[in-house]
Coordinates of C-alpha atoms and ligand atoms in Angstrom, one line a residue:
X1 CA -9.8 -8.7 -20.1
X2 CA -11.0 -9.9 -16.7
X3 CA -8.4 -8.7 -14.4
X4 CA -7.9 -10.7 -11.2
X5 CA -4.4 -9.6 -10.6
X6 CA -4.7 -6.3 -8.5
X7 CA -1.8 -7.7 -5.6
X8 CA 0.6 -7.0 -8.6
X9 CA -1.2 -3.5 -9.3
X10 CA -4.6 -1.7 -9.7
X11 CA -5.7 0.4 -12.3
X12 CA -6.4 4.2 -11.7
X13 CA -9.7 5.3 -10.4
X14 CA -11.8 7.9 -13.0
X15 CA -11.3 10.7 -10.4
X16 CA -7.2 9.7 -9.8
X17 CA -6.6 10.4 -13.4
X18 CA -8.8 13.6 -13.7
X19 CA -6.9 15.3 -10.7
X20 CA -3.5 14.1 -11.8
X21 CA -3.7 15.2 -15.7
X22 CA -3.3 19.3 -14.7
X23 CA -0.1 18.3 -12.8
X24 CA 1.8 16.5 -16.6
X25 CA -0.1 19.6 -18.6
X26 CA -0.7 23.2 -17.5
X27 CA 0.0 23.1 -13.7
X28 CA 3.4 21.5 -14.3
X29 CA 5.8 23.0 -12.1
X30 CA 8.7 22.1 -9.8
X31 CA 7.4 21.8 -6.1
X32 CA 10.2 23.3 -4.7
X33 CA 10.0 26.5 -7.4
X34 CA 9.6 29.7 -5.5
X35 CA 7.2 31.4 -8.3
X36 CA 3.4 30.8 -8.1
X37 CA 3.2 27.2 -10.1
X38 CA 5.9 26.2 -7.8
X39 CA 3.7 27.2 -5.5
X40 CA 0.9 25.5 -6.4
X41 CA 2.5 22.5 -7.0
X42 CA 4.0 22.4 -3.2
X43 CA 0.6 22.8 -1.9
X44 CA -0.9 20.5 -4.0
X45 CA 1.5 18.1 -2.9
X46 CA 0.7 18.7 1.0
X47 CA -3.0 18.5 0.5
X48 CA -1.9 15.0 -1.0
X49 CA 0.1 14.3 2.5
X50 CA -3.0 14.9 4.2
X51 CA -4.7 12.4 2.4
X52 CA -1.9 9.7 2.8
X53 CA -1.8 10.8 6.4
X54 CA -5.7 10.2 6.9
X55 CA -6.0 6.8 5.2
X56 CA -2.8 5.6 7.7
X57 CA -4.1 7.8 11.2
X58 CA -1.0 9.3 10.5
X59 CA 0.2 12.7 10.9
X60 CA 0.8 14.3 7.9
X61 CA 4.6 15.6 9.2
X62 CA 5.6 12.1 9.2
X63 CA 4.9 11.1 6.1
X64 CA 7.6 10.7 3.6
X65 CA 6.9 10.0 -0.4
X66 CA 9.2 8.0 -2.2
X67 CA 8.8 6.3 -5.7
X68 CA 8.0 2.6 -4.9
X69 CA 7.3 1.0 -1.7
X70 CA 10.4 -1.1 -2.9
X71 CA 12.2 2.3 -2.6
X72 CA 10.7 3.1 1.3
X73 CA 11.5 -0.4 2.5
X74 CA 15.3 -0.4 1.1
X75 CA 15.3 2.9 3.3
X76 CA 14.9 2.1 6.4
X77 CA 16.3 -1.5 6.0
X78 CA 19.6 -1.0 4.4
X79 CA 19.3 2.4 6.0
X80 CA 20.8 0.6 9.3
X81 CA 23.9 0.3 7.6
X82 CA 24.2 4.2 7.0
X83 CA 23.0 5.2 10.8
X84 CA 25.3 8.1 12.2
X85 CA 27.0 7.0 14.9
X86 CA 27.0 3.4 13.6
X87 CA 24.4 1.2 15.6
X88 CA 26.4 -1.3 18.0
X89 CA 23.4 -3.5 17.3
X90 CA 23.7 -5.8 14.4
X91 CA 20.5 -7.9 14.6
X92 CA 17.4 -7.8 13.0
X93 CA 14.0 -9.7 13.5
X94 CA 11.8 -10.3 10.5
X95 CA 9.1 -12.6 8.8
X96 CA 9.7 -15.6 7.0
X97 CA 7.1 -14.1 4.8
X98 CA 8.2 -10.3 3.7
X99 CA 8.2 -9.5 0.4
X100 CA 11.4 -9.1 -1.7
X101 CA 11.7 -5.9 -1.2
X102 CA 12.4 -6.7 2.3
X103 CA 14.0 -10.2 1.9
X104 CA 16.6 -9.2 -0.4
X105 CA 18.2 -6.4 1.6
X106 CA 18.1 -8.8 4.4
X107 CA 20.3 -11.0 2.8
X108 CA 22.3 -7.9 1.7
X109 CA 22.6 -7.3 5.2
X110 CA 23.6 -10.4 6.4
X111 CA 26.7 -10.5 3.8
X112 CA 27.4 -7.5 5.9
X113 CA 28.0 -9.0 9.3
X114 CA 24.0 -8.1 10.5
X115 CA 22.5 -11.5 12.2
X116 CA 18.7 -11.9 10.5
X117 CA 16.2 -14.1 12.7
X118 CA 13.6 -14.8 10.3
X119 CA 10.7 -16.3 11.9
X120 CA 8.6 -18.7 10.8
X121 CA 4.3 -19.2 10.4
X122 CA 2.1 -22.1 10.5
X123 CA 0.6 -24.0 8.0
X124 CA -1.9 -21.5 7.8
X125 CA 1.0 -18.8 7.2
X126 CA 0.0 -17.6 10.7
X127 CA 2.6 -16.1 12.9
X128 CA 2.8 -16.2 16.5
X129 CA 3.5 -12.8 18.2
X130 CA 4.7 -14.3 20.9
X131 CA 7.3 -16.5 18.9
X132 CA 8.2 -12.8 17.4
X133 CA 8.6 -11.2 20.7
X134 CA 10.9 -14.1 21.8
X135 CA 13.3 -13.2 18.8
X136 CA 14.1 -9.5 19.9
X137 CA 17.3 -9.5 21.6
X138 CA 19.1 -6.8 23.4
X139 CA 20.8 -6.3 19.7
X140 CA 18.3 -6.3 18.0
X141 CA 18.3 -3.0 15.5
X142 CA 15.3 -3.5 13.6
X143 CA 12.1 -5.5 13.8
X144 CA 9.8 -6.1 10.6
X145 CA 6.6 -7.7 10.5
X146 CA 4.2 -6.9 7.1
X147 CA 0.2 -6.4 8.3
X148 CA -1.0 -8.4 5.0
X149 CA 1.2 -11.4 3.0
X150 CA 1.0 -10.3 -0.8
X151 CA 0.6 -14.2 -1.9
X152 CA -1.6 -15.7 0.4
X153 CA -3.7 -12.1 1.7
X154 CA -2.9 -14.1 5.3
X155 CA -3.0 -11.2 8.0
X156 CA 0.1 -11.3 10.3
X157 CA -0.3 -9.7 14.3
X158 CA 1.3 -6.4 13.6
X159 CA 0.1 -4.2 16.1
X160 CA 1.0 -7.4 18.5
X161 CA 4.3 -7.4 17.2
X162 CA 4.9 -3.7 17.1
X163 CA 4.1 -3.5 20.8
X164 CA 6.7 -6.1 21.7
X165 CA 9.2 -4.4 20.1
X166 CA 8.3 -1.3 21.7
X167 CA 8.0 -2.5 25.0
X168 CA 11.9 -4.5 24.4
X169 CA 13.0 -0.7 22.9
X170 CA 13.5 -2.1 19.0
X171 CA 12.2 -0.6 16.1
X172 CA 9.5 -2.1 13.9
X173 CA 8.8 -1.8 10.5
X174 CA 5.3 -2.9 9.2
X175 CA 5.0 -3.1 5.3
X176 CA 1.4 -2.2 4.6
X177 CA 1.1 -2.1 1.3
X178 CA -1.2 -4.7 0.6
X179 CA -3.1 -4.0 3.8
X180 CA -3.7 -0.6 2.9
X181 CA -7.2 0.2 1.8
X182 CA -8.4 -3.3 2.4
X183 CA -8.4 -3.3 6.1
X184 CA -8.1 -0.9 9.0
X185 CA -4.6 0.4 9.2
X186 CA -3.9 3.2 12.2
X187 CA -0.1 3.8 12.4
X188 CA -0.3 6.4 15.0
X189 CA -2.3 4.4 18.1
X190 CA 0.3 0.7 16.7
X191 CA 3.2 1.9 18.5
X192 CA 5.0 0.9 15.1
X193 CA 7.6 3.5 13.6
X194 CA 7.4 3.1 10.7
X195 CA 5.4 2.3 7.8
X196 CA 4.8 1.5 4.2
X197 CA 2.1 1.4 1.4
X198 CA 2.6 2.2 -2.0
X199 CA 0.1 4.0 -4.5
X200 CA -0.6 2.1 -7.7
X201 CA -2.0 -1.0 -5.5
X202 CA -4.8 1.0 -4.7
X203 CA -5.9 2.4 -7.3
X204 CA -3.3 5.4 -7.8
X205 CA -1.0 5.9 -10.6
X206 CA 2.4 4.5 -10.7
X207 CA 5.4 6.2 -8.9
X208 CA 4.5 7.0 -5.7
X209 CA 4.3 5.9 -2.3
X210 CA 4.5 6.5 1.1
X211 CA 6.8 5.5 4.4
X212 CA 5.5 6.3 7.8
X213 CA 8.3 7.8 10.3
X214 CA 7.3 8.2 13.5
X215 CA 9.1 11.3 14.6
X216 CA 11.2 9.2 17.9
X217 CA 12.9 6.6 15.6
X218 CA 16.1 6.7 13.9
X219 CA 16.4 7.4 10.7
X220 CA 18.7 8.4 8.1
X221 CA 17.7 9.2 4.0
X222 CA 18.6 7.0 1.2
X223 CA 18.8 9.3 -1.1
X224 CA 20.6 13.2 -0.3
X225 CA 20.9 15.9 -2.4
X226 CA 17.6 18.2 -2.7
X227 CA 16.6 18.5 0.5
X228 CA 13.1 17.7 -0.8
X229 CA 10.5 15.9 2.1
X230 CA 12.4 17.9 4.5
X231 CA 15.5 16.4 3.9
X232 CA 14.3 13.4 4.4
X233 CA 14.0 11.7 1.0
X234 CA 16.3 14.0 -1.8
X235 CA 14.9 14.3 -5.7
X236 CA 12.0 16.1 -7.3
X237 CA 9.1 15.1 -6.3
X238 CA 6.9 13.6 -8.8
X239 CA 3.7 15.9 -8.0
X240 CA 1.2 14.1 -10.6
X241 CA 1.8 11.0 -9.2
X242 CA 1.8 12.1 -5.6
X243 CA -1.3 14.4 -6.3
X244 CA -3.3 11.0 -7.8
X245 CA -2.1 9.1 -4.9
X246 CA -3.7 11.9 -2.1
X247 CA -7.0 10.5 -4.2
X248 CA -6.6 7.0 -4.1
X249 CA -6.4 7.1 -0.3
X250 CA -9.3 9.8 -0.3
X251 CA -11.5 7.0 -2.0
X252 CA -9.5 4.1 -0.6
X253 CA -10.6 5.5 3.0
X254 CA -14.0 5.5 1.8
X255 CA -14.4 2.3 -0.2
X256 CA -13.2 0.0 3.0
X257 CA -16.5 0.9 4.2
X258 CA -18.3 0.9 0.9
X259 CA -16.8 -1.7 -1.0
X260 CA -14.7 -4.1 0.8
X261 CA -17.0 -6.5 2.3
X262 CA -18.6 -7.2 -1.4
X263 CA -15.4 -7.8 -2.6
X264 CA -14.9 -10.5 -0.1
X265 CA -18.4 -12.1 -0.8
X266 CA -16.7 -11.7 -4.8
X267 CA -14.0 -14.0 -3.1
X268 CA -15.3 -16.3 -0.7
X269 CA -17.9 -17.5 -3.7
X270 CA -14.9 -17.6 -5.9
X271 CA -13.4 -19.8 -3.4
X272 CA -16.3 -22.0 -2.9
X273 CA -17.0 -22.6 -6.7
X274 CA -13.5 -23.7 -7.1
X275 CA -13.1 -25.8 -3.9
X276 CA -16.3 -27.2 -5.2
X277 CA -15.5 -27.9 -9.2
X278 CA -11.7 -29.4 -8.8
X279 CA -10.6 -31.8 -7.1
X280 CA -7.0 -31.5 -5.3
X281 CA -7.4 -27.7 -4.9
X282 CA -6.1 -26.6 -1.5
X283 CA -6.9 -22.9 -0.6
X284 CA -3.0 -21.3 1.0
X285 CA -3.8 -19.6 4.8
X286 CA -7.6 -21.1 5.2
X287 CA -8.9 -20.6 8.8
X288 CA -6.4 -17.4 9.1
X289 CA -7.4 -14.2 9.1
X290 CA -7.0 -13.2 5.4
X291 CA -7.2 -9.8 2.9
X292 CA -10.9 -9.3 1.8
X293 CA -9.5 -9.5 -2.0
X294 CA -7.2 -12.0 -2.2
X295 CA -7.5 -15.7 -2.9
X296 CA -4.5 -18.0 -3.0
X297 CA -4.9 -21.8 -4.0
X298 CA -2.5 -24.8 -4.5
X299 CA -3.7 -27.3 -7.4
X300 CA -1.8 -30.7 -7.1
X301 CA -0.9 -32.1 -10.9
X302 CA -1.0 -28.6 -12.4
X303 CA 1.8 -26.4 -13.0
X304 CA 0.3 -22.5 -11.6
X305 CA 2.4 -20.8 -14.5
X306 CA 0.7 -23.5 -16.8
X307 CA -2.5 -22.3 -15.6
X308 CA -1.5 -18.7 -15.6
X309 CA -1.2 -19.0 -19.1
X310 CA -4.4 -20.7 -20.7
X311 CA -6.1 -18.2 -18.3
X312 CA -4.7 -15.3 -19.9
X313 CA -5.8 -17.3 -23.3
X314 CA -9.3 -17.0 -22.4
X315 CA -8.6 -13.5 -21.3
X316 CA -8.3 -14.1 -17.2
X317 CA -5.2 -12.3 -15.4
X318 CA -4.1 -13.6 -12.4
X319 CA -0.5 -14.5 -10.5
X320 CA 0.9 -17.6 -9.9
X321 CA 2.6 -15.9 -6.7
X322 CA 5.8 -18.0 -7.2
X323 CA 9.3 -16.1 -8.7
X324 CA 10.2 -16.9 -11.8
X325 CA 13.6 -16.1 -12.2
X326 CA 15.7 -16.4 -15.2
X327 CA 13.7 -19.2 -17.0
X328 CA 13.4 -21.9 -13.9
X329 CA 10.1 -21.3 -11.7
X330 CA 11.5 -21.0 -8.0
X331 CA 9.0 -22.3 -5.4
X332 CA 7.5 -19.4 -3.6
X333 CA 9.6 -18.6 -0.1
X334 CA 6.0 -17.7 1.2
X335 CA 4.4 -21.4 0.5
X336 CA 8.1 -23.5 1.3
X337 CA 7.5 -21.7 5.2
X338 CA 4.1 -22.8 5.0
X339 CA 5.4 -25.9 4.8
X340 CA 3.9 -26.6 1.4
X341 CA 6.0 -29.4 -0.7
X342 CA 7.6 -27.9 -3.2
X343 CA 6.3 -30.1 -5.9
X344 CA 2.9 -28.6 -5.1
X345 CA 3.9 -24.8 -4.5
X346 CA 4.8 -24.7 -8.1
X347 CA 1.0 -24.9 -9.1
X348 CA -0.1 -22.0 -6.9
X349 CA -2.6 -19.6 -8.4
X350 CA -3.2 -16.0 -6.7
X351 CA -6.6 -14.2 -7.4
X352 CA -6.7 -10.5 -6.8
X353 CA -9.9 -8.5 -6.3
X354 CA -10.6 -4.7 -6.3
X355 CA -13.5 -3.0 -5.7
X356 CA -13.7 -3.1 -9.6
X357 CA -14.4 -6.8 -9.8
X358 CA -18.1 -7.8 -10.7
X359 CA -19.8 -10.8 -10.2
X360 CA -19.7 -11.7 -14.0
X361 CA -15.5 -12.1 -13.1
X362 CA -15.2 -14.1 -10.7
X363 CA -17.7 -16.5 -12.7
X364 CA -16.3 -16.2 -15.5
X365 CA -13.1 -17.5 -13.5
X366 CA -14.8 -20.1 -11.9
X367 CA -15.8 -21.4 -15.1
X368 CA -12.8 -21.0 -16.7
X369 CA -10.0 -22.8 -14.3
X370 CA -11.8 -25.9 -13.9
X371 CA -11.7 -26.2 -18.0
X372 CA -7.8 -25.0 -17.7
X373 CA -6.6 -28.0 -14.8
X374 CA -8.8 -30.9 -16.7
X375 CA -6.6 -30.1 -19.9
X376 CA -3.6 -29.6 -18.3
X377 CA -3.8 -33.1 -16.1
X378 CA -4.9 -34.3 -19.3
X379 CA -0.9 -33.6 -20.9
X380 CA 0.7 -34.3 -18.0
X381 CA 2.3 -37.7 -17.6
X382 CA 2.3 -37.7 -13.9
X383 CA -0.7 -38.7 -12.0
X384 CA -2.8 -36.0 -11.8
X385 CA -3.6 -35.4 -8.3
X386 CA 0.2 -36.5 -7.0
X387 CA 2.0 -33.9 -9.5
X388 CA 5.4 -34.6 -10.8
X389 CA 7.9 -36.5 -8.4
X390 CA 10.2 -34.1 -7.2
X391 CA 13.6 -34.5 -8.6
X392 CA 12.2 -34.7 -12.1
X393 CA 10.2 -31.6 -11.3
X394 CA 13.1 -29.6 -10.2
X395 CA 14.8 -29.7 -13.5
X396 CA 11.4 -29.0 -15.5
X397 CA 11.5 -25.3 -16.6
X398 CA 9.0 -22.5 -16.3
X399 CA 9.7 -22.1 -20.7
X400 CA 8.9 -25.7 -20.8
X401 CA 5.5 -25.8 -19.2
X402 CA 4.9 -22.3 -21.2
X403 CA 5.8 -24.2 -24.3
X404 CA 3.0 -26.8 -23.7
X405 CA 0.7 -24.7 -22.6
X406 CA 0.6 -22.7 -26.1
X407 CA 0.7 -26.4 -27.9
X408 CA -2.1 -27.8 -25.9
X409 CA -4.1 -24.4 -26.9
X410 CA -3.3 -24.3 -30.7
Ligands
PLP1 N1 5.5 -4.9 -0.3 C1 4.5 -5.7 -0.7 C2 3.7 -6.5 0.4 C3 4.1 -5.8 -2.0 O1 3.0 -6.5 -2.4 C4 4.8 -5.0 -3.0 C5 4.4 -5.1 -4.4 O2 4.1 -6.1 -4.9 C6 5.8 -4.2 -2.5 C7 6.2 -4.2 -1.2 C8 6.6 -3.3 -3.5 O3 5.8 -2.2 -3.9 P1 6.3 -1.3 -5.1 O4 5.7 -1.9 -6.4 O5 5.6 0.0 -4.8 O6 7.7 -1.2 -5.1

């Protein structure tokens, strides 16, 4: 398999899995145990913090691990609704572009009397600091601006953003979990207070990640009940995972130097073989600063999820980057603020590198898609480069496109 989905997760490094296996086998203990394993385990999981903390130019005290990233984010977002005494202020400044786990407890809020100003970016999915700093009000709660866009890899101004909302007195939240490893990340000199990345996108197992809190902003726990992470995230920690995360930043710390800029030569060829070999491919946030690893295209005529699917037939991951909820493909809220038309947002394709990717992959790609959109404009009844109109498009079903995928394969 030829994996070009690592935005949606990474595989484990060689060395994450050898120092995580001790802590599911002989090692296993309970962090907060007072007998020697316990021990153990409570030190292995600082000398993990230290790692986190070193990747992030972070200190260690202020680092917080949670399961998900999902998990950090719900914190301190719907965390405004538990802050003791209640925060007069009941508005919040955020992104257009902020991942689900961001977006949807913004919308939670806002059933909840909060005011969200969500603000917008270019056609480039740029934003404009300034346009961010003219959105904090006096009551504003919380500001949130994410370093890296998960679809598009477009880079958004955070340390800009962070010291408006300083300098106005609001706190800012920067999600950095696609950021993190790919680019320079240093929470400590930002000014922001608080921050996210999460370990299985960079090469660390599943169930861990970290939030930032700098030690002068509110905050109150989601969870309560242990008194684990000094009372400031409650429930066992889960030391493997935590342990194999402390070495995926180790190496992630390492490989920005080593291994990043080839994988952004992996994708800017990538990007020029497929800009070169089909025609009405638009490549999402070009001339903005973007991720080293992540390629996101448009493709008029050709349904991404389509795509997504003859790929995976010829042994190709990748993402379309659009929801697909509940059987109907929703255009991605990322491309609709971009100001991409619907019609053509539904055949977005995201490619994800990792320092894992070789040459031979992103050929292999490159030979492959341009095979996959001439036999899907072939099926379509539309005109290939126009795409479906609209209104018939919006009742055409993700399972529908699926089905005729598999036909046109068979
Ligand atoms: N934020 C961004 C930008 C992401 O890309 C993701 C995962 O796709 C998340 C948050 C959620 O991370 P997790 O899977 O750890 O909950």
């Amino acid at each position: 398999m030829i994996y070009l989905d690592s935005n949606a997760t990474t595989r484990p490094s060689p060395a994450v899995r050898a120092a995580l296996l001790p802590y599911v086998g002989d090692s296993h203990a309970n962090a907060k145990s007072l007998h020697g394993p316990g021990e153990a385990a409570r030190a292995a999981v600082e000398a993990a913090r230290e790692k986190v903390a070193a990747l992030l130019c972070a200190r260690a005290r202020d680092v917080v691990f949670t399961s998900t990233a999902t998990e950090a984010l719900n914190t301190i977002v719907r965390g405004l609704l538990l802050r003791e005494p209640p925060d007069a202020r009941r508005h919040v400044v955020a992104s257009a572009v902020e991942h689900p786990a961001v977006a949807e407890p913004l919308q939670d809020l806002e059933t909840r009397g909060y005011e969200v100003t969500r603000v917008g970016v270019d056609g480039a999915g740029r934003l404009d600091p300034e346009e961010f700093r003219a959105a904090l009000r006096g009551d504003t709660a919380l500001s949130i601006a994410m370093a890296a866009n998960n679809e598009t890899g477009v880079r958004l101004p955070w340390r800009e953003c962070a010291a408006a909302a300083r300098e106005k007195g609001v706190p800012y939240l920067c999600d950095a979990v696609q950021a993190a490893g790919k680019v320079p990340f240093e929470f400590e000199d930002s000014g922001a207070d608080y921050a996210v990345i999460s370990s299985h996108k960079i090469h660390g197992p599943m169930g861990a990640a970290a939030l930032v809190v700098r030690r002068s902003a509110p905050f109150r726990p989601l969870l309560v009940g242990g008194g684990q992470e000094r009372g400031r995230r409650a429930g066992t920690e889960n030391v493997a995972a935590i342990v194999g995360f402390g070495v995926a930043c180790e190496e992630a710390t390492r490989h920005l130097v080593e291994s990043m800029p080839r994988v952004e030569k992996l994708k800017d060829r990538l990007e020029s073989l497929l800009v070169e070999r089909i025609d009405g491919l638009k490549v999402n946030g070009l001339g903005a600063p973007r991720l080293p690893n992540t390629l996101s295209v448009v493709i008029g005529g050709v349904e991404g999820e389509a795509a997504l699917l003859l790929l995976d037939k010829e042994g190709i991951a990748v993402s379309t980057g659009s929801a697909c909820a509940s059987g109907s493909m929703d255009p991605s809220h990322v491309l609709t603020a971009m100001g991409i038309p619907v019609p053509l947002s539904l055949g977005a394709l995201r490619f994800s590198l990792s320092r894992t990717t070789t040459e031979a992959d992103v050929l292999a790609a490159a030979e492959a898609l341009p095979r996959v959109v001439k036999k899907l404009r072939e099926l379509s009844p539309f005109d290939p480069l126009d795409g479906p109109p609209q209104d018939r498009f919006g009742t055409k079903t993700a399972p529908d496109a699926a089905r005729a995928a598999r036909r046109s394969s068979e």
